[in-house]
């Protein structure tokens, strides 16, 4: 059974909802409650979970901590991932100070090519030149947050790939070319603005989308 | 014909590729070239465009500036959208300084609830209290970039909605509840990290995804 990419995104949403329920002291939930919070149908919730096994009991629902643990396991969040930030401009610096990476993600490196930025202290570390990537990445850093300007993004990605990176969270507004063993996720807020623009101008389309 | 949400995202990618081709002085392109750059199939490119009309000539392809103009028109980027930033912390400040909003998006307001931030100069403006949203939004600001902390996001969204906002680009890691006339796009990089985590651990799934 082919798991659609959108289902993975929804699992992340369900996990977030479960964490909020747990924080409120709620111990049991249902596909209906998860659906309402996630703004999808209960059928969708059950289908998304069914790709990965059988969860919950008919008429009883789900135990919040159990389903949370299962979703963390499915998503690979029950382990620790080493992150680095490549590009220590405004956005990279904001991310370096971001307090919400949680227990699954740990910042382990900060890189830039600008001599003015190299050596600057950030969080628990210091900004290093890109040249040391081959020494820093293997066995220690799996994922890079790429926050360099668009025109520098492909070269930085090439250097990360050569150093052995496994995944790139790309904030630069460009399509990166990487070997197929390397995974890229784009965080592209200009694309988000363009989608908003389309959706605002096409209310009928939105109604269709929401079924 | 129901246009899938992913097709809209791909149109944004095609537009970006066309802009890069134009910058390089390329005048003609093909579904094959667009497909290669966007890392999809040529069939997919033609299908995505076919939802909105008939573009290109068999055997001749597309004229870059013409297709670019058409895509900008489809996405509503041939007009000017008024933006505001709500939440002037690190991320909001980074976005206020971001040079790449382009001709379709214009920052017209900066808001926060923190008295220490209110009055601070940013870009061409000044940070104002949230209370003035009802005076600033109507007829002037259509889209808000919401960069407040998670626990403040829903209340800020409610105030934006009450002021007449049409769309919210939500950077807070939470699902916002808004009336159906208001559009929300989530820019959620923690969700991006979770999807990377899943994809890195499931190379077989990735292969299936890439067909």
Short mmCIF file of C-alpha atoms in Angstrom, two decimals:
data_model
loop_
_atom_site.label_atom_id
_atom_site.label_comp_id
_atom_site.label_asym_id
_atom_site.label_seq_id
_atom_site.Cartn_x
_atom_site.Cartn_y
_atom_site.Cartn_z
CA UNK A 1 0.00 0.00 0.00
CA UNK A 2 1.49 3.27 -1.15
CA UNK A 3 1.54 5.84 1.65
CA UNK A 4 0.82 9.29 0.22
CA UNK A 5 3.18 12.08 1.16
CA UNK A 6 0.24 14.11 2.53
CA UNK A 7 -0.50 11.27 4.98
CA UNK A 8 2.95 11.75 6.53
CA UNK A 9 2.22 15.46 6.97
CA UNK A 10 -1.07 14.60 8.64
CA UNK A 11 0.63 12.14 11.01
CA UNK A 12 2.78 15.07 12.16
CA UNK A 13 -0.40 17.08 12.77
CA UNK A 14 -2.02 14.22 14.73
CA UNK A 15 1.13 13.92 16.83
CA UNK A 16 1.01 17.64 17.62
CA UNK A 17 -2.66 17.35 18.63
CA UNK A 18 -1.88 14.34 20.86
CA UNK A 19 0.88 16.32 22.57
CA UNK A 20 -1.56 19.17 23.23
CA UNK A 21 -4.17 16.74 24.57
CA UNK A 22 -1.56 15.14 26.82
CA UNK A 23 -0.49 18.56 28.10
CA UNK A 24 -4.14 19.19 29.01
CA UNK A 25 -4.25 15.89 30.91
CA UNK A 26 -6.54 14.15 28.38
CA UNK A 27 -5.90 10.38 28.38
CA UNK A 28 -8.28 9.05 25.72
CA UNK A 29 -9.21 10.36 22.30
CA UNK A 30 -11.05 9.25 19.15
CA UNK A 31 -10.63 9.51 15.39
CA UNK A 32 -13.53 12.01 15.54
CA UNK A 33 -11.70 14.27 17.99
CA UNK A 34 -8.40 14.04 16.10
CA UNK A 35 -10.29 14.75 12.86
CA UNK A 36 -11.99 17.81 14.27
CA UNK A 37 -8.74 19.27 15.59
CA UNK A 38 -6.85 18.48 12.38
CA UNK A 39 -9.72 19.68 10.18
CA UNK A 40 -10.02 16.43 8.21
CA UNK A 41 -12.60 13.61 8.31
CA UNK A 42 -12.54 10.80 10.89
CA UNK A 43 -12.32 8.36 7.97
CA UNK A 44 -9.14 10.14 6.87
CA UNK A 45 -7.60 9.80 10.35
CA UNK A 46 -8.35 6.06 10.47
CA UNK A 47 -7.06 5.55 6.94
CA UNK A 48 -3.81 7.44 7.63
CA UNK A 49 -3.16 5.32 10.73
CA UNK A 50 -4.13 2.09 8.96
CA UNK A 51 -1.08 2.32 6.67
CA UNK A 52 1.11 1.60 9.67
CA UNK A 53 -0.92 -0.92 11.62
CA UNK A 54 -4.00 -1.25 13.75
CA UNK A 55 -4.46 1.38 16.40
CA UNK A 56 -7.30 2.02 18.80
CA UNK A 57 -10.30 -0.10 19.69
CA UNK A 58 -13.69 0.25 18.06
CA UNK A 59 -15.99 2.20 20.36
CA UNK A 60 -13.14 2.93 22.77
CA UNK A 61 -10.78 5.03 20.68
CA UNK A 62 -7.12 5.66 21.33
CA UNK A 63 -5.02 5.99 24.45
CA UNK A 64 -3.26 9.34 24.05
CA UNK A 65 0.25 8.39 25.30
CA UNK A 66 0.21 5.07 23.40
CA UNK A 67 -0.80 6.59 20.05
CA UNK A 68 1.66 9.43 20.61
CA UNK A 69 4.48 6.95 21.18
CA UNK A 70 3.47 4.95 18.09
CA UNK A 71 3.40 8.07 15.88
CA UNK A 72 6.79 9.18 17.20
CA UNK A 73 8.11 5.73 16.36
CA UNK A 74 6.62 5.76 12.82
CA UNK A 75 8.08 9.20 12.12
CA UNK A 76 11.49 8.30 13.55
CA UNK A 77 11.18 10.88 16.32
CA UNK A 78 12.04 8.34 19.03
CA UNK A 79 15.70 8.90 18.20
CA UNK A 80 17.99 11.94 18.27
CA UNK A 81 18.90 13.63 14.97
CA UNK A 82 21.96 15.85 14.69
CA UNK A 83 21.26 19.15 12.89
CA UNK A 84 23.41 21.92 11.56
CA UNK A 85 22.57 25.36 10.20
CA UNK A 86 24.30 26.42 7.01
CA UNK A 87 24.01 30.17 6.44
CA UNK A 88 24.16 32.31 9.58
CA UNK A 89 22.32 35.41 8.33
CA UNK A 90 19.11 36.69 9.96
CA UNK A 91 17.11 33.54 9.35
CA UNK A 92 19.94 31.17 10.36
CA UNK A 93 20.52 33.20 13.53
CA UNK A 94 16.80 33.18 14.37
CA UNK A 95 16.76 29.39 13.95
CA UNK A 96 19.91 29.03 16.09
CA UNK A 97 18.01 30.73 18.95
CA UNK A 98 14.80 28.81 18.35
CA UNK A 99 13.90 27.05 21.61
CA UNK A 100 11.43 24.50 20.23
CA UNK A 101 13.50 21.80 18.49
CA UNK A 102 12.37 19.27 21.10
CA UNK A 103 14.10 16.10 22.15
CA UNK A 104 14.41 14.55 18.68
CA UNK A 105 16.50 17.28 17.08
CA UNK A 106 19.75 18.72 18.38
CA UNK A 107 21.75 21.58 16.83
CA UNK A 108 25.36 20.41 16.50
CA UNK A 109 26.93 22.84 14.04
CA UNK A 110 26.73 26.35 12.54
CA UNK A 111 28.44 27.15 9.26
CA UNK A 112 29.00 30.11 6.96
CA UNK A 113 31.48 31.26 4.32
CA UNK A 114 31.57 34.88 5.52
CA UNK A 115 34.79 35.61 7.53
CA UNK A 116 32.83 38.22 9.51
CA UNK A 117 30.43 35.56 10.79
CA UNK A 118 32.97 32.77 11.36
CA UNK A 119 34.04 32.59 15.00
CA UNK A 120 30.87 34.26 16.31
CA UNK A 121 29.32 32.49 19.30
CA UNK A 122 25.79 31.13 18.79
CA UNK A 123 23.76 29.09 21.24
CA UNK A 124 26.15 26.42 22.60
CA UNK A 125 28.53 26.70 19.67
CA UNK A 126 30.48 28.85 17.33
CA UNK A 127 30.13 29.61 13.61
CA UNK A 128 32.66 27.58 11.60
CA UNK A 129 33.77 27.78 7.96
CA UNK A 130 32.14 25.46 5.42
CA UNK A 131 35.52 23.81 4.82
CA UNK A 132 35.22 21.81 8.03
CA UNK A 133 31.94 20.14 6.97
CA UNK A 134 33.73 16.88 6.02
CA UNK A 135 35.11 16.70 9.57
CA UNK A 136 31.88 17.68 11.34
CA UNK A 137 29.13 15.85 9.44
CA UNK A 138 29.99 12.12 9.35
CA UNK A 139 28.51 10.19 12.27
CA UNK A 140 27.34 13.37 13.97
CA UNK A 141 25.10 15.51 11.75
CA UNK A 142 22.37 13.98 9.60
CA UNK A 143 20.24 16.98 8.67
CA UNK A 144 21.17 20.50 7.53
CA UNK A 145 18.94 23.56 7.72
CA UNK A 146 19.99 25.44 4.60
CA UNK A 147 19.46 29.19 5.10
CA UNK A 148 21.88 30.70 2.58
CA UNK A 149 20.71 33.08 -0.19
CA UNK A 150 19.14 31.49 -3.27
CA UNK A 151 22.21 31.95 -5.46
CA UNK A 152 24.45 30.16 -2.93
CA UNK A 153 22.06 27.29 -2.20
CA UNK A 154 23.09 24.71 -4.81
CA UNK A 155 26.80 24.99 -4.07
CA UNK A 156 26.20 24.74 -0.32
CA UNK A 157 23.98 21.70 -0.93
CA UNK A 158 26.74 20.09 -3.03
CA UNK A 159 29.22 20.57 -0.19
CA UNK A 160 26.78 19.12 2.34
CA UNK A 161 26.16 16.11 0.11
CA UNK A 162 29.92 15.58 -0.36
CA UNK A 163 30.30 15.69 3.44
CA UNK A 164 27.71 12.92 3.82
CA UNK A 165 24.53 14.76 4.85
CA UNK A 166 21.35 12.64 4.74
CA UNK A 167 18.67 15.30 4.59
CA UNK A 168 18.34 19.01 3.85
CA UNK A 169 15.62 21.33 5.08
CA UNK A 170 15.87 23.93 2.35
CA UNK A 171 14.77 27.49 3.19
CA UNK A 172 16.18 28.92 -0.05
CA UNK A 173 13.58 29.53 -2.77
CA UNK A 174 15.10 27.17 -5.32
CA UNK A 175 14.85 23.52 -6.36
CA UNK A 176 18.02 21.75 -5.20
CA UNK A 177 19.59 18.98 -7.24
CA UNK A 178 20.86 16.20 -5.00
CA UNK A 179 21.56 12.48 -5.46
CA UNK A 180 18.55 10.32 -4.78
CA UNK A 181 19.94 9.02 -1.46
CA UNK A 182 19.66 12.53 -0.04
CA UNK A 183 16.24 13.84 1.02
CA UNK A 184 15.19 17.46 0.57
CA UNK A 185 12.23 19.18 2.20
CA UNK A 186 11.48 22.72 1.11
CA UNK A 187 10.32 25.34 3.61
CA UNK A 188 9.33 27.96 1.16
CA UNK A 189 7.24 30.77 2.50
CA UNK A 190 7.08 32.64 -0.82
CA UNK A 191 5.44 29.53 -2.28
CA UNK A 192 3.09 29.67 0.70
CA UNK A 193 2.23 33.28 -0.17
CA UNK A 194 1.58 32.32 -3.79
CA UNK A 195 -0.73 29.49 -2.67
CA UNK A 196 -2.56 31.94 -0.36
CA UNK A 197 -2.92 34.36 -3.27
CA UNK A 198 -4.47 31.65 -5.45
CA UNK A 199 -6.75 30.41 -2.66
CA UNK A 200 -8.00 33.91 -1.73
CA UNK A 201 -8.87 34.58 -5.37
CA UNK A 202 -10.53 31.18 -5.86
CA UNK A 203 -13.04 30.60 -3.05
CA UNK A 204 -14.94 28.06 -5.17
CA UNK A 205 -11.80 25.97 -5.53
CA UNK A 206 -11.33 26.07 -1.75
CA UNK A 207 -14.86 24.82 -1.20
CA UNK A 208 -14.19 21.90 -3.55
CA UNK A 209 -10.92 21.14 -1.75
CA UNK A 210 -12.68 20.97 1.59
CA UNK A 211 -15.06 18.45 0.05
CA UNK B 1 -12.05 19.24 -13.07
CA UNK B 2 -10.81 19.35 -9.51
CA UNK B 3 -7.38 20.99 -9.30
CA UNK B 4 -5.31 19.22 -6.65
CA UNK B 5 -3.62 21.38 -4.06
CA UNK B 6 -0.24 19.89 -5.03
CA UNK B 7 -0.74 21.17 -8.59
CA UNK B 8 -0.88 24.74 -7.25
CA UNK B 9 2.42 24.15 -5.43
CA UNK B 10 3.95 22.83 -8.66
CA UNK B 11 2.74 25.88 -10.62
CA UNK B 12 4.73 27.98 -8.16
CA UNK B 13 7.77 25.82 -8.87
CA UNK B 14 7.31 26.12 -12.65
CA UNK B 15 7.01 29.89 -12.29
CA UNK B 16 10.27 30.00 -10.34
CA UNK B 17 12.01 27.91 -13.03
CA UNK B 18 10.65 30.20 -15.77
CA UNK B 19 12.01 33.23 -13.89
CA UNK B 20 15.42 31.57 -13.67
CA UNK B 21 15.32 30.70 -17.40
CA UNK B 22 14.35 34.27 -18.23
CA UNK B 23 17.21 35.62 -16.10
CA UNK B 24 19.56 33.39 -18.12
CA UNK B 25 18.15 34.82 -21.35
CA UNK B 26 16.35 31.61 -22.37
CA UNK B 27 13.29 32.41 -24.52
CA UNK B 28 11.76 29.01 -25.25
CA UNK B 29 11.25 25.97 -23.06
CA UNK B 30 9.42 22.62 -23.10
CA UNK B 31 7.44 20.47 -20.71
CA UNK B 32 10.50 18.17 -20.69
CA UNK B 33 12.81 20.95 -19.54
CA UNK B 34 10.37 22.22 -16.92
CA UNK B 35 9.86 18.64 -15.75
CA UNK B 36 13.57 17.99 -15.39
CA UNK B 37 14.13 21.18 -13.41
CA UNK B 38 11.08 20.60 -11.21
CA UNK B 39 11.89 16.92 -10.78
CA UNK B 40 8.52 15.66 -12.00
CA UNK B 41 7.43 14.03 -15.29
CA UNK B 42 6.70 15.98 -18.49
CA UNK B 43 3.21 14.45 -18.40
CA UNK B 44 2.73 16.00 -14.95
CA UNK B 45 3.75 19.44 -16.22
CA UNK B 46 1.31 19.27 -19.13
CA UNK B 47 -1.47 17.99 -16.88
CA UNK B 48 -0.92 20.74 -14.28
CA UNK B 49 -1.08 23.42 -16.98
CA UNK B 50 -4.09 21.82 -18.68
CA UNK B 51 -6.33 22.61 -15.69
CA UNK B 52 -6.09 26.28 -16.58
CA UNK B 53 -6.16 26.25 -20.37
CA UNK B 54 -4.10 25.32 -23.34
CA UNK B 55 -0.50 26.48 -23.29
CA UNK B 56 2.37 25.82 -25.65
CA UNK B 57 2.44 24.32 -29.13
CA UNK B 58 3.10 20.65 -29.82
CA UNK B 59 6.68 20.26 -31.02
CA UNK B 60 7.45 23.92 -30.31
CA UNK B 61 6.98 24.18 -26.55
CA UNK B 62 6.41 27.32 -24.52
CA UNK B 63 7.54 30.92 -24.83
CA UNK B 64 9.15 31.69 -21.47
CA UNK B 65 7.77 35.23 -20.89
CA UNK B 66 4.28 34.24 -22.07
CA UNK B 67 4.00 31.17 -19.84
CA UNK B 68 5.48 33.14 -16.96
CA UNK B 69 2.84 35.85 -17.37
CA UNK B 70 0.07 33.25 -17.59
CA UNK B 71 1.24 31.50 -14.40
CA UNK B 72 1.49 34.81 -12.56
CA UNK B 73 -2.06 35.55 -13.66
CA UNK B 74 -3.36 32.12 -12.57
CA UNK B 75 -1.72 32.46 -9.15
CA UNK B 76 -2.93 36.04 -8.68
CA UNK B 77 0.62 37.40 -8.63
CA UNK B 78 -0.16 40.03 -11.28
CA UNK B 79 -1.59 42.19 -8.50
CA UNK B 80 -0.14 43.70 -5.32
CA UNK B 81 -0.99 42.07 -1.98
CA UNK B 82 -0.65 44.02 1.28
CA UNK B 83 1.12 42.04 4.01
CA UNK B 84 1.66 42.55 7.70
CA UNK B 85 3.83 40.74 10.23
CA UNK B 86 2.24 39.87 13.55
CA UNK B 87 4.85 38.95 16.15
CA UNK B 88 8.08 40.94 15.98
CA UNK B 89 10.43 38.47 17.68
CA UNK B 90 13.52 37.02 15.93
CA UNK B 91 11.59 35.39 13.10
CA UNK B 92 9.28 38.36 12.53
CA UNK B 93 12.29 40.70 12.49
CA UNK B 94 14.15 38.46 10.04
CA UNK B 95 11.10 38.49 7.76
CA UNK B 96 10.78 42.29 8.06
CA UNK B 97 14.31 42.56 6.65
CA UNK B 98 13.78 39.93 3.97
CA UNK B 99 14.57 41.51 0.60
CA UNK B 100 12.84 38.97 -1.65
CA UNK B 101 9.10 39.63 -1.39
CA UNK B 102 9.03 40.69 -5.02
CA UNK B 103 6.57 42.95 -6.76
CA UNK B 104 3.42 41.05 -5.75
CA UNK B 105 3.80 41.35 -1.99
CA UNK B 106 4.34 44.52 0.01
CA UNK B 107 4.88 44.76 3.77
CA UNK B 108 2.45 47.36 5.13
CA UNK B 109 2.34 46.73 8.88
CA UNK B 110 4.25 45.30 11.85
CA UNK B 111 2.41 44.39 15.05
CA UNK B 112 3.18 43.05 18.50
CA UNK B 113 1.68 43.11 22.00
CA UNK B 114 5.00 43.64 23.77
CA UNK B 115 5.39 47.30 24.91
CA UNK B 116 9.18 46.90 24.53
CA UNK B 117 8.79 46.15 20.82
CA UNK B 118 6.04 48.68 20.05
CA UNK B 119 7.46 51.87 18.55
CA UNK B 120 10.62 50.20 17.26
CA UNK B 121 11.51 51.15 13.69
CA UNK B 122 11.56 48.29 11.16
CA UNK B 123 12.11 48.51 7.43
CA UNK B 124 9.96 51.42 6.22
CA UNK B 125 7.67 51.29 9.24
CA UNK B 126 7.28 51.05 12.96
CA UNK B 127 5.96 48.29 15.24
CA UNK B 128 2.40 49.05 16.33
CA UNK B 129 0.16 47.50 19.01
CA UNK B 130 -2.32 44.81 17.96
CA UNK B 131 -5.20 47.11 19.02
CA UNK B 132 -4.84 49.16 15.83
CA UNK B 133 -5.40 46.13 13.54
CA UNK B 134 -9.05 47.14 12.87
CA UNK B 135 -7.79 50.51 11.61
CA UNK B 136 -4.86 49.13 9.58
CA UNK B 137 -6.22 46.00 7.92
CA UNK B 138 -9.40 46.91 5.96
CA UNK B 139 -8.69 47.87 2.35
CA UNK B 140 -4.95 47.81 2.91
CA UNK B 141 -3.69 44.49 4.29
CA UNK B 142 -4.96 41.17 2.96
CA UNK B 143 -2.40 38.69 4.29
CA UNK B 144 -0.72 38.35 7.70
CA UNK B 145 2.53 36.54 8.42
CA UNK B 146 1.86 35.14 11.89
CA UNK B 147 5.13 34.74 13.79
CA UNK B 148 3.98 34.79 17.41
CA UNK B 149 4.72 31.89 19.82
CA UNK B 150 2.48 28.84 19.57
CA UNK B 151 0.46 29.68 22.69
CA UNK B 152 -0.37 33.17 21.38
CA UNK B 153 -1.21 32.09 17.82
CA UNK B 154 -4.96 31.39 18.05
CA UNK B 155 -5.75 34.65 19.86
CA UNK B 156 -3.68 36.65 17.38
CA UNK B 157 -5.45 34.85 14.51
CA UNK B 158 -8.85 35.70 16.05
CA UNK B 159 -7.90 39.37 16.19
CA UNK B 160 -6.68 39.31 12.58
CA UNK B 161 -9.92 37.65 11.46
CA UNK B 162 -12.00 40.22 13.37
CA UNK B 163 -10.03 42.97 11.62
CA UNK B 164 -10.91 41.49 8.22
CA UNK B 165 -7.76 39.62 7.18
CA UNK B 166 -8.20 37.35 4.13
CA UNK B 167 -5.26 34.99 4.52
CA UNK B 168 -2.75 33.95 7.18
CA UNK B 169 0.69 32.50 6.59
CA UNK B 170 1.08 30.70 9.88
CA UNK B 171 4.62 30.12 11.18
CA UNK B 172 3.41 28.94 14.60
CA UNK B 173 3.41 25.15 15.04
CA UNK B 174 -0.31 24.83 15.67
CA UNK B 175 -3.53 24.28 13.69
CA UNK B 176 -5.44 27.57 13.62
CA UNK B 177 -9.23 27.66 13.75
CA UNK B 178 -10.58 30.30 11.41
CA UNK B 179 -13.90 30.88 9.58
CA UNK B 180 -13.99 29.23 6.18
CA UNK B 181 -13.71 32.55 4.31
CA UNK B 182 -10.20 32.96 5.70
CA UNK B 183 -7.35 30.97 4.16
CA UNK B 184 -4.48 29.57 6.21
CA UNK B 185 -1.18 28.25 4.88
CA UNK B 186 1.18 26.68 7.38
CA UNK B 187 4.94 27.22 7.16
CA UNK B 188 5.98 24.64 9.65
CA UNK B 189 9.61 23.71 9.64
CA UNK B 190 9.31 21.28 12.55
CA UNK B 191 6.81 19.35 10.43
CA UNK B 192 9.40 19.52 7.65
CA UNK B 193 11.99 18.01 9.99
CA UNK B 194 9.58 15.23 10.97
CA UNK B 195 8.92 14.45 7.27
CA UNK B 196 12.69 14.39 6.65
CA UNK B 197 13.13 12.02 9.57
CA UNK B 198 10.50 9.65 8.11
CA UNK B 199 11.93 9.87 4.60
CA UNK B 200 15.53 9.25 5.71
CA UNK B 201 14.44 6.15 7.62
CA UNK B 202 12.24 4.85 4.76
CA UNK B 203 14.28 4.85 1.54
CA UNK B 204 11.94 2.25 0.00
CA UNK B 205 8.98 4.58 0.50
CA UNK B 206 10.91 7.38 -1.17
CA UNK B 207 11.59 5.19 -4.19
CA UNK B 208 7.88 4.40 -4.49
CA UNK B 209 7.04 8.10 -4.19
CA UNK B 210 9.39 8.96 -7.02
CA UNK B 211 7.60 6.35 -9.12
#
